[in-house]
Coordinates of C-alpha atoms in Angstrom, one line a residue:
H1 CA -22.4 125.7 57.4
V2 CA -18.9 126.1 56.0
A3 CA -18.9 123.7 52.8
Q4 CA -15.2 124.3 52.0
L5 CA -11.7 125.7 53.1
I6 CA -9.2 126.7 50.7
W7 CA -5.8 125.9 52.2
V8 CA -2.7 127.6 50.3
V9 CA 0.8 125.8 50.8
S10 CA 4.2 126.0 49.2
D11 CA 4.9 122.2 49.3
L12 CA 1.7 120.0 48.8
D13 CA 3.1 117.0 49.1
R14 CA 4.8 117.5 52.4
V15 CA 1.7 119.1 54.0
V16 CA -0.8 116.4 52.5
D17 CA 1.6 113.6 54.0
Y18 CA 1.7 115.1 57.3
W19 CA -2.2 115.3 57.7
Q20 CA -2.3 111.8 56.4
R21 CA -0.2 110.5 59.2
L22 CA -2.5 112.5 61.6
G23 CA -5.4 110.5 60.3
I24 CA -7.1 112.2 57.5
H25 CA -7.3 109.7 54.8
D26 CA -10.3 110.6 52.7
I27 CA -8.1 112.3 50.2
H28 CA -8.2 112.7 46.3
H29 CA -5.3 113.8 44.5
D30 CA -6.3 115.9 41.6
G31 CA -2.9 116.4 40.2
V32 CA -2.4 119.7 38.2
V33 CA -5.8 121.7 38.0
R34 CA -6.1 124.4 35.5
F35 CA -8.4 127.4 35.6
P36 CA -8.8 129.2 32.3
N37 CA -11.6 131.2 33.3
L38 CA -10.0 132.8 36.9
T39 CA -10.3 136.3 36.9
Y40 CA -8.6 138.7 39.7
R41 CA -10.5 141.8 40.5
G42 CA -12.5 141.7 37.3
K43 CA -9.1 141.1 35.0
P44 CA -8.2 137.6 33.4
D45 CA -5.9 135.4 35.8
P46 CA -5.5 131.9 34.3
A47 CA -3.8 129.9 36.7
S48 CA -2.4 126.4 37.3
V49 CA -2.1 124.7 40.6
K50 CA -1.2 121.3 42.0
Q51 CA -4.5 120.2 44.2
V52 CA -5.4 117.7 46.7
T53 CA -9.1 117.5 48.0
A54 CA -10.1 116.1 51.4
K55 CA -13.1 115.3 53.4
V56 CA -13.6 115.8 56.9
G57 CA -17.2 115.2 57.7
E58 CA -19.3 117.2 55.6
L59 CA -16.3 119.8 55.4
E60 CA -14.5 119.6 52.0
I61 CA -10.9 121.1 52.2
K62 CA -8.9 122.0 49.1
W63 CA -5.1 122.2 49.5
I64 CA -3.8 124.2 46.7
Q65 CA 0.0 124.8 45.6
P66 CA 0.1 127.7 42.8
L67 CA 2.3 126.9 39.9
H68 CA 1.3 129.7 37.2
G69 CA -0.8 132.7 37.6
G70 CA -3.4 132.9 40.4
K71 CA -2.3 136.3 41.8
F72 CA -4.3 135.7 44.9
W73 CA -3.1 132.6 46.0
R74 CA 0.4 133.5 45.1
D75 CA 0.5 136.9 46.8
D76 CA -1.3 135.5 49.7
L77 CA 1.3 132.8 49.9
R78 CA 4.2 135.4 49.8
K79 CA 2.7 137.7 52.4
H80 CA 1.2 135.2 55.0
G81 CA 2.9 131.7 54.3
D82 CA 0.9 128.4 54.3
G83 CA -2.5 128.5 55.8
I84 CA -6.1 128.4 55.3
R85 CA -7.1 131.7 53.6
V86 CA -10.6 131.1 52.3
L87 CA -14.2 129.8 54.1
G88 CA -16.6 129.1 51.5
Y89 CA -20.4 128.8 51.8
K90 CA -22.5 127.0 49.2
A91 CA -25.6 128.8 47.7
R92 CA -28.8 126.7 47.6
S93 CA -29.4 127.8 44.0
P94 CA -27.8 129.8 41.3
Q95 CA -30.1 132.6 41.6
E96 CA -28.9 132.8 45.6
F97 CA -25.5 133.1 44.5
D98 CA -26.2 136.1 41.9
D99 CA -28.5 137.6 44.7
Q100 CA -25.7 137.2 47.3
I101 CA -23.0 138.9 45.1
K102 CA -25.3 141.8 44.7
Y103 CA -26.1 142.0 48.5
F104 CA -22.5 142.2 49.5
S105 CA -21.9 144.7 46.5
S106 CA -24.5 146.8 48.0
K107 CA -22.5 146.6 51.3
G108 CA -19.2 147.7 49.7
V109 CA -17.6 144.3 49.4
S110 CA -16.5 143.4 45.8
V111 CA -15.4 140.3 44.2
V112 CA -11.3 139.6 44.2
V113 CA -11.3 136.2 42.6
Q114 CA -14.0 134.6 40.3
N115 CA -14.0 131.5 38.8
T116 CA -16.3 129.4 36.5
W117 CA -16.2 125.7 35.2
Q118 CA -18.2 123.0 33.8
G119 CA -19.0 120.4 36.2
S120 CA -20.4 116.9 35.6
T121 CA -23.9 118.0 36.3
G122 CA -23.9 121.7 35.3
R123 CA -21.7 125.0 35.6
G124 CA -20.1 125.9 38.7
R125 CA -18.8 129.0 40.1
I126 CA -17.0 130.6 42.9
A127 CA -16.4 133.9 44.1
Y128 CA -14.0 135.3 46.6
L129 CA -15.1 138.3 48.8
D130 CA -12.9 141.3 49.9
T131 CA -13.5 140.9 53.4
A132 CA -9.9 140.0 54.6
A133 CA -8.4 143.4 55.5
E134 CA -11.4 144.3 57.7
G135 CA -12.6 140.6 58.8
G136 CA -10.0 139.6 60.5
G137 CA -7.9 137.9 57.8
N138 CA -10.7 135.8 56.4
T139 CA -11.7 135.7 52.9
L140 CA -15.5 134.7 52.5
A141 CA -16.3 132.9 49.4
L142 CA -19.6 132.1 47.8
I143 CA -20.0 128.7 46.2
D144 CA -22.4 127.4 43.1
D145 CA -21.3 124.2 42.7
P146 CA -23.8 121.6 41.3
D147 CA -21.4 118.6 42.0
I148 CA -20.4 119.7 45.5
Q149 CA -23.0 117.4 47.2
S150 CA -22.3 114.3 45.1
R151 CA -18.5 114.8 46.0
A152 CA -19.9 115.0 49.8
T153 CA -21.7 111.4 49.5
D154 CA -19.2 109.6 47.3
A155 CA -16.9 108.4 50.1
T156 CA -13.7 106.7 49.3
G157 CA -14.3 103.8 51.7
T158 CA -11.2 104.9 53.6
G159 CA -12.7 107.2 56.0
N160 CA -10.6 109.4 58.5
A161 CA -8.9 108.1 61.8
Y162 CA -10.1 109.3 65.3
P163 CA -10.1 112.2 66.4
V164 CA -10.0 114.1 62.7
T165 CA -13.4 112.6 61.8
K166 CA -15.4 115.8 62.2
I167 CA -14.1 119.6 62.5
N168 CA -16.2 121.4 65.2
H169 CA -14.4 124.7 65.9
F170 CA -12.8 127.4 63.6
A171 CA -10.4 130.1 65.3
W172 CA -8.8 133.2 64.0
V173 CA -5.9 135.7 65.4
V174 CA -7.1 139.1 65.3
N175 CA -5.7 142.3 66.2
D176 CA -9.1 143.7 67.4
V177 CA -12.0 141.4 68.0
R178 CA -14.8 144.0 68.5
K179 CA -13.5 145.9 65.3
V180 CA -14.1 142.4 63.7
D181 CA -17.4 142.0 65.4
T182 CA -18.5 145.5 64.1
Y183 CA -17.5 144.6 60.6
Y184 CA -19.1 141.4 60.3
T185 CA -22.3 142.9 61.9
G186 CA -22.4 145.7 59.5
L187 CA -22.4 143.0 56.6
G188 CA -25.7 141.5 58.0
F189 CA -24.5 138.7 60.4
K190 CA -25.7 138.5 63.9
P191 CA -23.1 140.3 66.4
F192 CA -20.9 137.7 68.1
S193 CA -22.6 135.9 71.0
S194 CA -20.3 137.1 73.6
I195 CA -16.8 138.6 73.8
D196 CA -15.1 137.2 76.8
H197 CA -12.0 138.4 78.8
N198 CA -10.3 135.4 79.6
V199 CA -7.5 135.0 82.0
S200 CA -6.1 131.5 82.1
L201 CA -3.7 130.7 85.0
D202 CA -2.7 127.2 84.3
R203 CA -1.3 127.1 80.8
F204 CA 2.1 126.2 79.3
Y205 CA 3.7 127.7 76.1
R206 CA 6.6 125.6 74.4
G207 CA 7.2 123.8 77.9
Q208 CA 7.0 127.0 79.7
P209 CA 4.1 127.9 82.6
G210 CA 2.6 131.2 82.2
T211 CA -0.4 133.3 82.6
F212 CA -2.4 134.3 79.6
E213 CA -4.9 137.1 79.0
M214 CA -6.9 137.6 75.9
W215 CA -10.4 138.6 74.2
L216 CA -12.2 135.9 73.0
G217 CA -15.1 136.9 70.5
W218 CA -17.5 133.8 69.8
D219 CA -19.9 133.4 66.7
R220 CA -22.3 130.4 67.6
T221 CA -24.9 131.2 64.5
G222 CA -23.6 128.4 62.4
D223 CA -23.3 124.5 63.0
T224 CA -19.6 125.2 64.1
P225 CA -18.5 127.6 66.3
F226 CA -16.1 130.6 65.7
E227 CA -13.5 131.8 67.9
W228 CA -11.8 135.0 67.3
V229 CA -8.6 135.6 69.6
Q230 CA -7.2 138.8 70.6
Q231 CA -4.1 138.4 72.8
I232 CA -3.2 140.8 75.4
T233 CA -0.3 139.1 77.1
N234 CA 2.5 137.3 75.7
P235 CA 4.2 135.1 74.4
D236 CA 2.1 132.4 73.6
V237 CA 0.8 130.6 70.2
Y238 CA -1.6 133.4 69.2
V239 CA 1.3 136.1 69.3
E240 CA 3.8 133.6 67.7
Y241 CA 1.2 133.0 65.0
G242 CA 0.4 137.0 64.4
K243 CA 3.9 137.9 64.1
K244 CA 4.9 135.2 61.6
H245 CA 1.5 135.5 59.6
G246 CA -0.3 138.6 60.8
E247 CA -4.2 138.1 61.2
G248 CA -5.8 135.0 60.1
F249 CA -6.9 131.5 60.4
H250 CA -5.3 129.8 63.4
H251 CA -6.5 126.2 64.4
L252 CA -9.2 123.6 63.7
G253 CA -10.8 122.0 66.5
V254 CA -11.9 118.5 67.0
N255 CA -13.6 116.8 70.0
V256 CA -11.8 114.1 71.9
T257 CA -13.1 111.5 74.4
D258 CA -9.7 111.6 76.6
M259 CA -7.5 114.5 76.2
D260 CA -4.3 112.5 77.3
E261 CA -4.8 109.5 75.3
A262 CA -5.5 112.0 72.2
I263 CA -2.3 114.1 72.6
Q264 CA -0.4 110.9 73.2
L265 CA -1.7 109.5 69.9
M266 CA -1.0 112.8 68.3

């Protein structure tokens, strides 16, 4: 279960305003948040950011606009532009958090960013793992946060508007889907459930018809499917993204009851 997304942006107010108009209303404006205990590759890197926290179903989204410090966020924003950069998994206990850090270290995966803080019910910790370069642009995070469950059940009463009520699909653009599969399998994850050769005949890109061919890797081991897209032909939205941002997170998916109606709503 993905518990948290870290979404790094250059203009927080503009981005949050846009998503509010698309239906995400369960939002808390955290203001300027300071991270005095932040480290980057083992060295102190205190930072301050503008931050907004949102909820979509059981998923917590943290939009972050770096202000000072925070080398990981600032460098990532400079290299790749706005986007979702980190997928966080909540450890079930402080001991599991420590054990997972040791496990990934034994696999040659170091900690890039680490932070500790004092929460309302205990000490919190998060660690970003150095997986992006080999893992399709995705940084995995481990979270030991005693307050995350209380935030999940503390509804604001506003709720989100259809169809952005539950995220049920994550997708990345990658250069080599088999390489990504091999990398995560080597870390102990289950192999992708399938790698499909997809040829879509009836598609449109920026209003123009075309035939699009790609390799699609599917990971269905969690409660939300992961899709890894390696494009073969172009142009299309995946090639467009790759040229601008490189490998990385491409889209979130939601289910709709009527596609034409949902497109019109958007």
